[in-house]
Amino acid sequence: MIKKMDIRCQFYGKKFSPKVVEKQSGITLENKIEVGDITNRGKNIGKPTDYGNGELCPPKDFKDNEDFGLYWIALTLSKHIDIFRKCGAEDIDLVIGVWYEKQCNLVFEPKSIKLIGELGIALQVSCYEDY
């Protein structure tokens, strides 16, 4: 049984600007880092970063849906992927973390998978036993 699922799309790039993405798209990103920001974690802690980063996460209303917001992410990406790329996104990682108890069965709706496939983005899934 799935206990928790976390879905997010991570954007990275040497010229990626999450602020510009937010301004142009109206989307709010999480865990934003602008090129040149001083980092407080990772291998370059205390130094300016040489890349930009941001994460697209489904709003709470969508996280509570049966698909935990996967369709929302897929639809939002399909509408705004050009903006992300024009704003410097070189790497785009769509990641799902699944915490389960006893058995983990995942079902992805065709409409979500179709949109993700059309974008050419790999879907990464990591499963963790919830204790």
PDB file of C-alpha atoms in Angstrom:
ATOM      1  CA  MET A   1       0.000   0.000   0.000  1.00  0.00           C
ATOM      2  CA  ILE A   2       1.325   3.442  -0.908  1.00  0.00           C
ATOM      3  CA  LYS A   3       1.685   5.638   2.172  1.00  0.00           C
ATOM      4  CA  LYS A   4       3.106   8.753   0.538  1.00  0.00           C
ATOM      5  CA  MET A   5       4.123   9.923  -2.908  1.00  0.00           C
ATOM      6  CA  ASP A   6       6.243  12.937  -3.793  1.00  0.00           C
ATOM      7  CA  ILE A   7       6.253  14.105  -7.407  1.00  0.00           C
ATOM      8  CA  ARG A   8       8.447  16.916  -8.648  1.00  0.00           C
ATOM      9  CA  CYS A   9      10.188  18.063 -11.791  1.00  0.00           C
ATOM     10  CA  GLN A  10      13.704  19.408 -11.297  1.00  0.00           C
ATOM     11  CA  PHE A  11      15.299  21.914 -13.664  1.00  0.00           C
ATOM     12  CA  TYR A  12      19.030  22.639 -13.840  1.00  0.00           C
ATOM     13  CA  GLY A  13      21.259  24.667 -16.072  1.00  0.00           C
ATOM     14  CA  LYS A  14      24.348  26.864 -16.137  1.00  0.00           C
ATOM     15  CA  LYS A  15      22.101  29.747 -17.240  1.00  0.00           C
ATOM     16  CA  PHE A  16      18.811  28.582 -15.704  1.00  0.00           C
ATOM     17  CA  SER A  17      16.846  31.297 -13.910  1.00  0.00           C
ATOM     18  CA  PRO A  18      13.855  30.193 -11.829  1.00  0.00           C
ATOM     19  CA  LYS A  19      12.878  33.848 -11.264  1.00  0.00           C
ATOM     20  CA  VAL A  20      12.546  34.429 -15.007  1.00  0.00           C
ATOM     21  CA  VAL A  21      10.524  31.213 -15.399  1.00  0.00           C
ATOM     22  CA  GLU A  22       8.141  32.346 -12.652  1.00  0.00           C
ATOM     23  CA  LYS A  23       7.769  35.809 -14.198  1.00  0.00           C
ATOM     24  CA  GLN A  24       7.112  34.504 -17.713  1.00  0.00           C
ATOM     25  CA  SER A  25       4.867  31.564 -16.797  1.00  0.00           C
ATOM     26  CA  GLY A  26       3.101  32.567 -13.573  1.00  0.00           C
ATOM     27  CA  ILE A  27       4.226  29.236 -12.067  1.00  0.00           C
ATOM     28  CA  THR A  28       5.775  29.109  -8.596  1.00  0.00           C
ATOM     29  CA  LEU A  29       8.869  26.942  -8.270  1.00  0.00           C
ATOM     30  CA  GLU A  30      10.319  25.469  -5.083  1.00  0.00           C
ATOM     31  CA  ASN A  31      13.946  25.067  -3.936  1.00  0.00           C
ATOM     32  CA  LYS A  32      15.094  27.865  -6.217  1.00  0.00           C
ATOM     33  CA  ILE A  33      18.743  28.696  -6.784  1.00  0.00           C
ATOM     34  CA  GLU A  34      19.851  31.446  -9.138  1.00  0.00           C
ATOM     35  CA  VAL A  35      23.249  31.330 -10.806  1.00  0.00           C
ATOM     36  CA  GLY A  36      25.659  33.038  -8.410  1.00  0.00           C
ATOM     37  CA  ASP A  37      23.611  32.432  -5.240  1.00  0.00           C
ATOM     38  CA  ILE A  38      25.633  31.403  -2.203  1.00  0.00           C
ATOM     39  CA  THR A  39      24.675  27.818  -1.409  1.00  0.00           C
ATOM     40  CA  ASN A  40      24.009  26.494   2.069  1.00  0.00           C
ATOM     41  CA  ARG A  41      24.186  22.823   1.127  1.00  0.00           C
ATOM     42  CA  GLY A  42      25.950  20.451  -1.233  1.00  0.00           C
ATOM     43  CA  LYS A  43      29.536  20.231  -2.390  1.00  0.00           C
ATOM     44  CA  ASN A  44      29.947  23.989  -2.893  1.00  0.00           C
ATOM     45  CA  ILE A  45      28.542  25.101   0.461  1.00  0.00           C
ATOM     46  CA  GLY A  46      29.295  28.764   1.159  1.00  0.00           C
ATOM     47  CA  LYS A  47      30.310  29.462  -2.437  1.00  0.00           C
ATOM     48  CA  PRO A  48      28.438  30.983  -5.365  1.00  0.00           C
ATOM     49  CA  THR A  49      26.755  28.337  -7.457  1.00  0.00           C
ATOM     50  CA  ASP A  50      27.592  27.989 -11.131  1.00  0.00           C
ATOM     51  CA  TYR A  51      24.111  26.732 -12.060  1.00  0.00           C
ATOM     52  CA  GLY A  52      20.463  27.589 -11.566  1.00  0.00           C
ATOM     53  CA  ASN A  53      17.918  25.189 -10.121  1.00  0.00           C
ATOM     54  CA  GLY A  54      14.203  25.015  -9.449  1.00  0.00           C
ATOM     55  CA  GLU A  55      11.527  22.406  -8.815  1.00  0.00           C
ATOM     56  CA  LEU A  56       7.992  22.242 -10.120  1.00  0.00           C
ATOM     57  CA  CYS A  57       5.724  20.601  -7.541  1.00  0.00           C
ATOM     58  CA  PRO A  58       1.955  20.085  -7.702  1.00  0.00           C
ATOM     59  CA  PRO A  59      -0.133  22.388  -5.501  1.00  0.00           C
ATOM     60  CA  LYS A  60      -1.592  20.791  -2.352  1.00  0.00           C
ATOM     61  CA  ASP A  61      -5.046  20.362  -3.950  1.00  0.00           C
ATOM     62  CA  PHE A  62      -3.488  18.199  -6.660  1.00  0.00           C
ATOM     63  CA  LYS A  63      -1.156  16.283  -4.321  1.00  0.00           C
ATOM     64  CA  ASP A  64      -4.285  14.896  -2.679  1.00  0.00           C
ATOM     65  CA  ASN A  65      -5.659  13.482  -5.968  1.00  0.00           C
ATOM     66  CA  GLU A  66      -5.474   9.767  -6.808  1.00  0.00           C
ATOM     67  CA  ASP A  67      -2.446  10.394  -9.043  1.00  0.00           C
ATOM     68  CA  PHE A  68      -0.747  12.645  -6.437  1.00  0.00           C
ATOM     69  CA  GLY A  69      -0.489  15.462  -8.994  1.00  0.00           C
ATOM     70  CA  LEU A  70       1.253  13.633 -11.841  1.00  0.00           C
ATOM     71  CA  TYR A  71      -1.269  14.803 -14.449  1.00  0.00           C
ATOM     72  CA  TRP A  72      -1.005  18.391 -13.171  1.00  0.00           C
ATOM     73  CA  ILE A  73       2.790  18.249 -13.566  1.00  0.00           C
ATOM     74  CA  ALA A  74       2.527  16.667 -17.035  1.00  0.00           C
ATOM     75  CA  LEU A  75      -0.035  19.243 -18.210  1.00  0.00           C
ATOM     76  CA  THR A  76       1.903  22.184 -16.748  1.00  0.00           C
ATOM     77  CA  LEU A  77       5.115  20.962 -18.367  1.00  0.00           C
ATOM     78  CA  SER A  78       3.439  20.495 -21.731  1.00  0.00           C
ATOM     79  CA  LYS A  79       2.106  24.076 -21.611  1.00  0.00           C
ATOM     80  CA  HIS A  80       5.342  25.719 -20.445  1.00  0.00           C
ATOM     81  CA  ILE A  81       8.253  23.497 -21.497  1.00  0.00           C
ATOM     82  CA  ASP A  82       9.458  26.085 -24.028  1.00  0.00           C
ATOM     83  CA  ILE A  83       9.703  28.725 -21.302  1.00  0.00           C
ATOM     84  CA  PHE A  84      11.774  26.408 -19.097  1.00  0.00           C
ATOM     85  CA  ARG A  85      14.140  25.659 -21.961  1.00  0.00           C
ATOM     86  CA  LYS A  86      14.414  29.310 -23.067  1.00  0.00           C
ATOM     87  CA  CYS A  87      15.246  30.201 -19.465  1.00  0.00           C
ATOM     88  CA  GLY A  88      18.241  27.865 -19.514  1.00  0.00           C
ATOM     89  CA  ALA A  89      16.951  24.451 -18.375  1.00  0.00           C
ATOM     90  CA  GLU A  90      19.525  22.007 -19.718  1.00  0.00           C
ATOM     91  CA  ASP A  91      18.527  19.057 -17.529  1.00  0.00           C
ATOM     92  CA  ILE A  92      14.917  18.222 -16.706  1.00  0.00           C
ATOM     93  CA  ASP A  93      14.297  15.375 -14.256  1.00  0.00           C
ATOM     94  CA  LEU A  94      10.766  14.207 -13.493  1.00  0.00           C
ATOM     95  CA  VAL A  95      11.096  12.303 -10.233  1.00  0.00           C
ATOM     96  CA  ILE A  96       8.572  10.321  -8.195  1.00  0.00           C
ATOM     97  CA  GLY A  97       9.378   9.144  -4.685  1.00  0.00           C
ATOM     98  CA  VAL A  98       7.061   6.448  -3.341  1.00  0.00           C
ATOM     99  CA  TRP A  99       6.885   5.323   0.292  1.00  0.00           C
ATOM    100  CA  TYR A 100       5.022   2.077   0.747  1.00  0.00           C
ATOM    101  CA  GLU A 101       4.070  -0.544   3.303  1.00  0.00           C
ATOM    102  CA  LYS A 102       4.100  -4.286   2.524  1.00  0.00           C
ATOM    103  CA  GLN A 103       3.599  -4.010  -1.249  1.00  0.00           C
ATOM    104  CA  CYS A 104       3.984  -1.247  -3.827  1.00  0.00           C
ATOM    105  CA  ASN A 105       1.729  -1.211  -6.898  1.00  0.00           C
ATOM    106  CA  LEU A 106       1.992   1.832  -9.136  1.00  0.00           C
ATOM    107  CA  VAL A 107      -0.529   2.733 -11.810  1.00  0.00           C
ATOM    108  CA  PHE A 108       0.091   5.667 -14.136  1.00  0.00           C
ATOM    109  CA  GLU A 109      -2.824   6.987 -16.148  1.00  0.00           C
ATOM    110  CA  PRO A 110      -2.306   6.921 -19.930  1.00  0.00           C
ATOM    111  CA  LYS A 111      -3.086  10.639 -20.320  1.00  0.00           C
ATOM    112  CA  SER A 112      -0.189  11.541 -17.984  1.00  0.00           C
ATOM    113  CA  ILE A 113       2.249   9.102 -19.543  1.00  0.00           C
ATOM    114  CA  LYS A 114       1.311  10.281 -23.052  1.00  0.00           C
ATOM    115  CA  LEU A 115       2.057  13.927 -22.211  1.00  0.00           C
ATOM    116  CA  ILE A 116       5.345  13.032 -20.528  1.00  0.00           C
ATOM    117  CA  GLY A 117       6.360  10.829 -23.460  1.00  0.00           C
ATOM    118  CA  GLU A 118       5.592  13.585 -25.969  1.00  0.00           C
ATOM    119  CA  LEU A 119       7.935  15.894 -24.050  1.00  0.00           C
ATOM    120  CA  GLY A 120      10.757  13.351 -24.247  1.00  0.00           C
ATOM    121  CA  ILE A 121      11.365  13.494 -20.496  1.00  0.00           C
ATOM    122  CA  ALA A 122      12.327  10.347 -18.609  1.00  0.00           C
ATOM    123  CA  LEU A 123      10.206   9.422 -15.598  1.00  0.00           C
ATOM    124  CA  GLN A 124      12.281   8.329 -12.597  1.00  0.00           C
ATOM    125  CA  VAL A 125      10.633   6.353  -9.782  1.00  0.00           C
ATOM    126  CA  SER A 126      12.275   5.510  -6.458  1.00  0.00           C
ATOM    127  CA  CYS A 127      10.469   3.303  -3.925  1.00  0.00           C
ATOM    128  CA  TYR A 128      11.150   3.286  -0.192  1.00  0.00           C
ATOM    129  CA  GLU A 129       9.761   0.942   2.412  1.00  0.00           C
ATOM    130  CA  ASP A 130       7.946   3.032   5.038  1.00  0.00           C
ATOM    131  CA  TYR A 131       8.707   1.815   8.551  1.00  0.00           C
TER     132      TYR A 131
END
